XYZ file of C-alpha atoms in Angstrom:
575
model
C 19.009 21.708 0.598
C 22.016 21.181 2.831
C 25.124 23.167 1.877
C 28.664 21.955 2.337
C 31.658 24.126 3.118
C 33.887 25.322 0.309
C 36.750 23.352 1.789
C 34.787 20.109 1.666
C 33.771 20.722 -1.934
C 37.357 21.495 -2.939
C 38.503 18.183 -1.499
C 35.712 16.381 -3.334
C 36.710 17.914 -6.668
C 40.316 16.712 -6.324
C 39.700 13.411 -4.560
C 41.129 11.013 -7.164
C 41.130 7.391 -6.089
C 42.682 7.786 -2.617
C 40.706 7.004 0.562
C 38.688 9.896 1.920
C 40.745 10.156 5.113
C 43.950 10.522 3.152
C 42.445 13.262 0.982
C 41.195 15.238 3.979
C 44.514 14.928 5.816
C 46.335 16.265 2.770
C 43.998 19.238 2.684
C 45.288 20.391 6.106
C 48.867 20.453 4.728
C 50.565 20.972 8.112
C 50.955 17.351 9.196
C 49.053 17.731 12.462
C 46.137 15.601 11.238
C 48.299 12.486 11.193
C 48.801 12.710 14.977
C 45.158 12.158 15.963
C 45.917 10.451 19.245
C 47.699 13.476 20.774
C 45.709 14.879 23.697
C 45.761 18.169 25.593
C 45.455 19.124 29.206
C 41.836 19.934 29.985
C 42.578 23.049 32.030
C 44.705 24.517 29.249
C 41.937 23.767 26.762
C 39.347 25.543 28.871
C 41.554 28.612 29.122
C 42.019 28.650 25.350
C 38.254 28.455 24.905
C 37.623 31.939 26.184
C 38.493 32.502 29.838
C 41.146 35.078 28.943
C 44.386 33.173 29.688
C 45.801 32.732 26.160
C 49.343 32.482 24.941
C 51.158 35.691 24.060
C 50.718 36.853 20.493
C 47.446 34.984 19.896
C 44.000 36.591 19.692
C 41.487 35.717 22.371
C 38.636 33.594 20.934
C 35.222 35.239 21.349
C 33.199 34.224 24.382
C 30.553 31.630 23.495
C 27.041 31.903 24.887
C 23.434 31.319 23.840
C 22.613 33.781 21.074
C 26.198 34.011 19.763
C 26.397 33.789 15.945
C 29.012 32.022 13.857
C 29.594 33.351 10.338
C 26.576 35.626 10.933
C 24.454 32.548 10.215
C 24.577 29.870 12.922
C 22.934 31.112 16.152
C 23.920 29.067 19.222
C 20.919 27.990 21.297
C 21.924 25.390 23.904
C 25.235 23.861 24.985
C 24.841 20.078 25.154
C 28.503 19.096 25.818
C 31.507 20.931 27.251
C 34.568 18.709 27.566
C 38.356 18.828 27.162
C 38.536 22.214 25.481
C 35.645 21.790 23.009
C 31.897 22.318 23.254
C 28.898 20.999 21.320
C 25.771 23.087 20.739
C 22.286 22.936 19.352
C 22.041 25.884 16.983
C 19.823 27.417 14.302
C 20.879 27.976 10.704
C 19.151 31.323 10.152
C 19.792 31.207 6.409
C 17.951 27.910 5.856
C 15.740 28.198 8.975
C 16.499 24.805 10.443
C 18.120 23.302 13.537
C 21.743 22.139 13.276
C 24.412 20.835 15.635
C 27.796 22.548 16.039
C 31.109 21.356 17.543
C 33.415 24.276 18.478
C 37.040 24.371 19.649
C 39.816 26.982 19.579
C 41.903 27.114 16.415
C 45.080 26.594 18.479
C 43.704 23.439 20.116
C 46.043 20.489 19.568
C 43.276 18.501 17.876
C 41.783 21.304 15.766
C 43.423 20.113 12.505
C 42.459 16.511 13.143
C 38.841 17.531 13.726
C 38.773 19.541 10.481
C 40.280 16.626 8.543
C 37.807 14.131 10.056
C 34.818 16.407 9.357
C 35.807 16.942 5.724
C 36.385 13.203 5.262
C 32.932 12.435 6.664
C 31.344 15.121 4.462
C 32.911 13.545 1.378
C 31.337 10.161 2.160
C 27.806 11.563 1.765
C 26.133 8.344 2.935
C 22.553 9.104 4.148
C 22.841 6.434 6.839
C 25.168 8.812 8.703
C 24.255 12.187 10.172
C 25.720 14.504 7.546
C 28.466 17.080 8.102
C 27.219 20.326 6.540
C 30.157 22.681 7.118
C 33.730 22.598 8.497
C 35.325 26.037 8.965
C 38.253 27.779 10.652
C 37.292 31.395 11.375
C 38.033 34.067 14.012
C 40.406 31.819 16.002
C 37.725 29.129 16.150
C 37.268 25.809 14.402
C 33.668 24.658 14.125
C 31.926 21.702 12.503
C 28.225 21.977 11.568
C 26.150 18.813 11.220
C 22.532 17.760 10.800
C 20.162 17.925 13.779
C 17.360 15.343 13.697
C 14.595 16.514 16.048
C 12.339 13.538 15.248
C 15.040 10.910 15.921
C 15.467 9.017 19.199
C 18.750 7.802 20.678
C 19.149 4.090 21.304
C 19.871 5.078 24.926
C 16.328 6.440 25.270
C 14.785 3.456 23.472
C 16.477 1.001 25.849
C 15.318 2.919 28.930
C 11.891 1.278 28.602
C 13.153 -2.242 27.867
C 15.013 -4.350 25.274
C 14.114 -4.092 21.607
C 11.849 -6.569 19.850
C 13.808 -9.170 17.798
C 12.798 -7.599 14.464
C 13.847 -4.103 15.629
C 17.188 -5.411 16.916
C 17.704 -7.278 13.619
C 16.979 -4.130 11.602
C 19.334 -2.093 13.789
C 22.330 -4.421 13.516
C 21.718 -4.954 9.796
C 21.554 -1.267 8.905
C 24.448 -0.233 11.164
C 26.681 -3.065 9.903
C 26.031 -2.170 6.259
C 26.696 1.516 6.978
C 29.972 0.890 8.803
C 31.128 -1.552 6.108
C 30.582 1.203 3.517
C 32.516 3.710 5.676
C 35.476 1.369 6.165
C 35.661 0.760 2.421
C 36.408 4.497 2.125
C 38.988 4.420 4.923
C 36.722 5.949 7.598
C 36.087 4.571 11.082
C 33.939 5.675 14.017
C 35.777 4.430 17.159
C 33.033 5.834 19.457
C 30.066 3.763 18.312
C 27.820 3.571 21.390
C 24.073 3.862 22.198
C 24.328 7.665 22.256
C 25.657 7.697 18.664
C 22.849 5.544 17.190
C 19.496 7.145 16.331
C 16.187 5.784 15.057
C 14.157 8.180 12.923
C 10.374 8.423 12.989
C 10.229 6.338 9.787
C 12.124 3.459 11.432
C 15.477 4.068 9.705
C 18.654 3.863 11.811
C 21.241 6.667 11.571
C 24.792 6.997 12.965
C 26.218 10.323 14.108
C 29.772 11.413 14.760
C 31.552 9.312 12.109
C 35.302 10.049 12.553
C 34.513 13.445 14.179
C 33.583 12.224 17.684
C 36.842 10.260 17.970
C 38.893 13.180 16.613
C 37.355 15.568 19.151
C 38.510 13.291 21.982
C 41.850 12.254 20.463
C 40.843 8.582 20.178
C 42.689 6.294 17.766
C 43.029 2.546 17.218
C 45.550 0.300 15.519
C 42.666 -2.030 14.550
C 39.763 0.324 13.709
C 37.679 -2.315 11.914
C 37.810 -4.684 14.876
C 37.044 -1.813 17.271
C 33.914 -0.796 15.342
C 32.811 -4.438 14.940
C 33.034 -5.066 18.684
C 31.088 -1.837 19.254
C 28.301 -3.113 16.970
C 28.305 -6.366 18.951
C 27.941 -4.392 22.189
C 25.027 -2.412 20.713
C 23.251 -5.636 19.693
C 23.935 -7.172 23.124
C 22.410 -4.124 24.843
C 19.407 -4.104 22.480
C 18.649 -7.769 23.299
C 19.230 -7.714 27.061
C 18.991 -4.071 28.223
C 22.402 -4.717 29.830
C 25.841 -3.358 28.907
C 28.131 -6.336 28.080
C 30.875 -5.267 30.531
C 31.106 -5.048 34.305
C 30.826 -1.254 34.499
C 27.476 0.500 34.108
C 27.277 2.779 31.060
C 24.762 4.787 28.983
C 22.044 4.266 31.584
C 22.430 0.465 31.400
C 23.518 -1.884 34.154
C 26.687 -3.862 33.535
C 27.040 -7.624 33.894
C 27.523 -9.160 37.342
C 31.096 -9.186 38.635
C 33.346 -12.195 37.996
C 30.937 -14.018 35.636
C 32.615 -12.963 32.416
C 30.874 -12.251 29.143
C 27.897 -14.611 28.897
C 25.573 -14.982 25.906
C 22.483 -12.714 25.753
C 20.085 -15.683 25.833
C 21.623 -16.636 29.197
C 21.068 -13.119 30.564
C 17.404 -12.743 29.600
C 14.795 -15.358 28.724
C 13.205 -15.287 25.279
C 16.174 -13.702 23.451
C 16.384 -14.685 19.777
C 19.001 -17.455 19.485
C 20.454 -16.335 16.161
C 20.887 -12.715 17.274
C 22.431 -13.881 20.563
C 25.058 -15.904 18.676
C 25.684 -12.987 16.297
C 26.403 -10.638 19.227
C 28.883 -13.132 20.690
C 30.651 -13.517 17.333
C 31.107 -9.751 17.126
C 32.323 -9.591 20.752
C 34.572 -12.653 20.465
C 37.699 -10.510 20.752
C 36.607 -9.487 24.250
C 36.573 -13.086 25.419
C 33.177 -14.221 24.111
C 32.746 -17.666 22.601
C 30.091 -18.387 20.000
C 27.862 -21.240 21.186
C 28.315 -23.253 17.992
C 31.976 -22.304 17.513
C 31.484 -20.179 14.422
C 34.421 -18.035 13.407
C 34.504 -14.570 15.005
C 33.494 -11.451 13.065
C 36.414 -9.013 13.136
C 35.272 -6.532 10.456
C 31.914 -4.964 9.550
C 32.071 -6.782 6.195
C 32.276 -10.154 7.977
C 29.383 -9.097 10.182
C 27.304 -8.199 7.103
C 28.028 -11.639 5.635
C 27.062 -13.356 8.909
C 23.765 -11.449 8.975
C 23.100 -12.446 5.358
C 23.561 -16.127 6.280
C 20.926 -15.877 9.028
C 17.236 -16.572 8.349
C 15.471 -13.238 7.977
C 13.514 -12.135 11.045
C 10.020 -11.052 10.079
C 8.147 -8.206 11.768
C 5.479 -9.303 14.258
C 1.973 -9.725 12.942
C -0.239 -6.729 13.787
C -2.593 -7.437 16.677
C -6.258 -6.840 15.847
C -8.503 -6.074 18.802
C -12.018 -7.477 18.503
C -14.638 -4.725 18.489
C -16.835 -4.514 21.600
C -20.127 -6.368 21.534
C -22.879 -4.341 19.889
C -25.037 -2.569 22.436
C -28.461 -1.363 21.464
C -29.300 2.137 22.623
C -32.395 2.890 24.636
C -33.792 4.691 21.595
C -33.452 1.537 19.456
C -35.032 -0.522 22.211
C -38.125 1.679 22.097
C -37.757 3.297 25.517
C -36.809 6.767 24.335
C -38.717 9.367 26.337
C -40.140 6.843 28.809
C -39.619 6.981 32.510
C -37.264 4.414 33.998
C -39.352 1.727 35.736
C -38.868 1.192 39.444
C -37.141 -2.074 40.397
C -39.610 -4.861 41.081
C -42.578 -3.054 39.533
C -44.262 -4.596 36.501
C -45.114 -2.023 33.852
C -48.103 -2.731 31.586
C -47.293 -2.557 27.874
C -50.014 -0.670 25.959
C -51.512 -2.540 22.981
C -50.895 -0.651 19.735
C -54.036 0.271 17.778
C -54.933 -1.731 14.631
C -53.309 -0.165 11.562
C -55.285 2.082 9.173
C -58.545 2.086 11.175
C -59.196 5.793 10.735
C -61.281 7.344 7.919
C -58.083 8.383 6.071
C -56.654 4.877 6.432
C -59.741 3.293 4.905
C -59.566 5.681 1.942
C -55.931 4.732 1.364
C -56.788 1.020 1.385
C -59.480 1.508 -1.302
C -57.113 3.599 -3.441
C -54.364 0.995 -3.310
C -56.811 -1.795 -4.136
C -58.055 0.097 -7.195
C -54.524 0.671 -8.441
C -53.687 -3.009 -8.091
C -56.772 -4.064 -10.073
C -55.925 -1.585 -12.855
C -52.306 -2.822 -13.015
C -53.431 -6.456 -13.283
C -55.819 -5.646 -16.083
C -53.230 -3.695 -18.069
C -50.652 -6.450 -17.618
C -53.102 -9.123 -18.847
C -53.889 -7.100 -21.956
C -50.187 -6.591 -22.821
C -49.462 -10.306 -22.309
C -52.276 -11.327 -24.645
C -51.112 -8.865 -27.301
C -47.545 -10.194 -27.126
C -48.742 -13.815 -27.536
C -50.744 -12.907 -30.605
C -47.719 -11.169 -32.206
C -45.539 -14.183 -31.488
C -47.984 -16.540 -33.205
C -47.942 -14.413 -36.391
C -44.142 -14.251 -36.695
C -43.081 -17.601 -35.289
C -40.443 -18.437 -37.919
C -38.452 -15.177 -37.683
C -38.564 -14.958 -33.922
C -37.383 -18.543 -33.483
C -34.024 -17.769 -35.001
C -33.569 -14.690 -32.831
C -34.416 -16.609 -29.699
C -31.979 -19.376 -30.530
C -29.190 -16.872 -31.214
C -29.770 -15.111 -27.917
C -29.723 -18.393 -26.016
C -26.480 -19.452 -27.675
C -24.824 -16.132 -26.847
C -25.935 -16.439 -23.223
C -24.436 -19.914 -22.991
C -21.141 -18.757 -24.501
C -20.797 -15.675 -22.236
C -17.659 -16.186 -20.086
C -17.968 -16.165 -16.352
C -16.072 -13.292 -14.686
C -13.636 -14.582 -12.078
C -13.294 -12.529 -8.891
C -9.948 -10.726 -8.509
C -8.066 -11.718 -5.341
C -5.040 -10.194 -3.617
C -1.996 -12.478 -3.717
C 0.015 -12.717 -0.495
C 3.778 -12.111 -0.773
C 5.903 -14.617 1.161
C 9.442 -13.288 0.606
C 11.478 -10.776 -1.396
C 15.082 -10.249 -2.461
C 16.732 -7.314 -4.215
C 17.836 -8.251 -7.740
C 21.326 -7.003 -8.652
C 22.694 -7.487 -12.174
C 25.921 -5.529 -11.769
C 27.582 -3.269 -9.217
C 26.448 -2.941 -5.615
C 22.974 -3.394 -4.140
C 20.681 -0.424 -3.486
C 19.216 -1.338 -0.056
C 19.068 -5.135 0.064
C 18.107 -5.246 3.746
C 14.923 -3.189 3.121
C 13.262 -5.350 0.441
C 10.679 -6.703 2.903
C 9.614 -3.128 3.775
C 7.711 -3.022 0.468
C 5.029 -5.507 1.561
C 4.853 -5.098 5.344
C 1.593 -3.116 5.144
C 3.160 0.117 6.423
C 3.441 3.116 4.109
C 6.119 4.685 6.351
C 8.698 1.995 5.491
C 10.248 1.545 2.083
C 13.049 0.233 -0.118
C 14.982 2.957 -1.920
C 17.446 3.307 -4.769
C 20.634 5.288 -4.582
C 20.720 8.856 -5.885
C 22.099 9.169 -9.437
C 23.557 12.237 -11.122
C 21.723 11.772 -14.434
C 18.341 10.464 -15.493
C 15.504 9.641 -15.668
C 17.014 6.653 -17.506
C 19.248 4.681 -15.094
C 21.455 3.431 -17.912
C 24.407 3.611 -18.311
C 24.894 3.667 -14.518
C 22.765 0.546 -14.201
C 20.500 -1.319 -16.632
C 17.867 -1.198 -13.910
C 17.134 -1.929 -10.253
C 14.401 -3.986 -8.662
C 13.097 -6.671 -6.352
C 12.049 -10.324 -6.912
C 8.920 -11.367 -4.957
C 8.043 -14.935 -3.892
C 4.277 -15.613 -3.979
C 4.656 -18.989 -2.214
C 3.339 -21.011 -5.172
C 2.492 -20.456 -8.827
C -0.327 -17.906 -9.114
C -2.123 -16.146 -11.978
C -0.842 -12.548 -11.849
C -3.038 -10.042 -13.674
C -2.394 -6.663 -12.022
C 0.035 -4.949 -9.631
C -0.346 -1.768 -7.585
C 2.877 -0.027 -6.503
C 3.289 2.895 -4.093
C 6.200 5.279 -4.769
C 7.893 7.810 -2.463
C 8.888 10.401 -5.076
C 6.772 11.940 -7.830
C 8.077 13.736 -10.913
C 9.136 13.078 -14.484
C 9.171 10.086 -14.577
C 9.110 6.492 -13.207
C 8.942 3.422 -15.486
C 8.190 -0.008 -13.976
C 8.227 -3.433 -15.667
C 7.002 -6.795 -14.329
C 8.598 -10.093 -15.367
C 7.995 -13.736 -14.467
C 11.216 -15.037 -12.841
C 12.335 -18.601 -12.105
C 13.523 -18.033 -8.480
C 14.336 -15.366 -5.875
C 17.811 -15.251 -7.471
C 16.963 -15.649 -11.191
C 19.344 -17.656 -13.330
C 18.360 -15.826 -16.528
C 18.799 -12.189 -17.508
C 15.875 -9.786 -17.685
C 15.809 -10.150 -21.464
C 15.239 -13.894 -21.035
C 12.246 -13.520 -18.701
C 8.593 -13.510 -19.746
C 7.205 -9.984 -19.538
C 3.947 -9.470 -17.638
C 3.464 -5.749 -18.275
C 4.874 -2.248 -17.811
C 3.770 1.338 -17.159
C 5.105 4.881 -16.691
C 3.910 7.558 -14.270
C 4.814 10.965 -12.865
C 2.807 10.419 -9.656
C 3.384 8.469 -6.459
C 1.310 5.410 -7.390
C 1.488 3.234 -10.450
C -0.540 0.279 -11.668
C 0.690 -2.419 -14.053
C -1.887 -4.555 -15.876
C -1.008 -7.728 -17.722
C -2.286 -7.965 -21.286
C -2.731 -11.664 -20.546
C -2.712 -13.301 -17.110
C 0.655 -14.979 -16.404
C 1.040 -17.879 -13.988
C 4.268 -17.691 -11.958
C 5.585 -18.042 -8.431
C 8.293 -15.356 -8.700
C 7.701 -11.814 -10.001
C 10.493 -9.340 -10.779
C 9.580 -5.667 -10.295
C 12.130 -3.883 -12.510
C 12.648 -0.077 -12.528
C 14.480 1.479 -15.490
C 13.553 5.180 -15.118
C 13.411 7.314 -11.954
C 12.487 11.003 -11.393
C 14.597 13.832 -10.011
C 13.976 14.440 -6.288
C 15.495 16.871 -3.767
C 17.693 15.955 -0.828
C 15.970 14.350 2.181
C 16.903 12.455 5.349
C 17.935 9.375 3.378
C 19.861 10.571 0.294
C 21.118 13.643 -1.519
C 19.397 15.291 -4.460
C 19.413 13.418 -7.759
C 17.493 10.892 -9.781
C 16.092 8.303 -7.366
C 12.954 6.412 -6.318
C 11.652 4.411 -3.372
C 8.932 1.726 -3.185
C 6.571 1.881 -0.186
C 3.904 -0.749 -0.959
C 3.474 -3.532 -3.530
C 0.245 -5.496 -4.063
C -0.316 -8.257 -6.646
C -3.751 -9.459 -7.745
C -4.875 -12.313 -9.928
């Protein structure tokens, strides 16, 4: 489990109701953190980093190299960035035996306090959509920030090297990044360096953001309008994902810029086949750089406005999986009866030998006589049993008549068993009674046929019962038309004690009645990773609410911290 620094925990314990940035700045206590835009001369920074030319009265920071250890725990492996007096490394946490990333700069660097404040602010946020800060320490004349290292994640820069993203992938990217940045800005945090190198896609398809607040602090970047700056950066990311072009004249991040003197043109004018709705969304986010939305919608100047604009768009579905027809069946030479034969010469006609008549040998004749005798004996025995049964029936005609009639009546009344069919799911929406949503943008991951994608709850401090934090969490499914629902099969991400699931018949994707007013289909509890719910009586409905009231305890993972939580991977209804 990831450990945070003592400093970060102390700030969390005394956070109160102030924004996270304000709390972290107060923790530095020397006032330097407020002056984040102050820069230093690069040559002076390099000297302070370990070349030997330090100011009088200050200790020389230790020389950094591969194999150097910080806090006798973090072993530096590879330097990935060296710029303006700081360096970034891939390292190994020898205590927890995992890869981590480390930013290092001298303690007397002009931006050292700002970097510490930004790192502690980011650590306090604890949102799994961001690469987490694990430690922020000042030690031995060095300031270093330790963060997660995701070896299975791929930068957006690398993804775009092979071509633009598919519309569904671009939609998922802008949706997840917009929701994440809206949550960060609500806590007073901004990124200010949101570019293709800062956006990662994990192997499970989830999008992560690295360097929240820290990357800008390392470079002394500030903005008087941080929300607009981050919103325009999201617009640039979407533009690049749709066109494989950077929406400015200069080339950047391995992408070609736009032609000179043409201005900022819409993505669907740069590349054919670009999704119209996503093209307009990118222009609305970039409107402050001179873009004009094609239908004159209002510009999006904050991540919250961008989230609302995405919510007003029709949802973009993932492409249907392509099924390749199996190759035509080819009979082998063994099946064709040529096994062990010589290949005939072209043009030569090969005589086909006539097979001998069956059972013409002495043994075959004996077998025929034996079988004939057995058949005659079986016929005789069957005739005798039939005659005996008819005689018994004639002697007890009155009693047997009643039994026969009863049997016939029971056969006629026996119900016909209807075949159980899988019901296709047409749409889904997260159902929120109070408070904020869990992961509204991921509801369709629960029926896309892929076990690697899922919808997840937040992580709660107490459980398994979600109350009093929430009465429950869940998703409403649209079956397209009213269907008889008899059973449901649900795949879960976390096992443990315990998960309780209820099914209700709802009146729409956004039900107008409370859960207590809905007709219950069934419920079940499990400690495993699959659960089935069977209706005591088949219920006919178009909308089904899957309602979770109890979740198990699960450890920290790539998506959330430890706590009581659950995630749904697959949902199947039958009726």
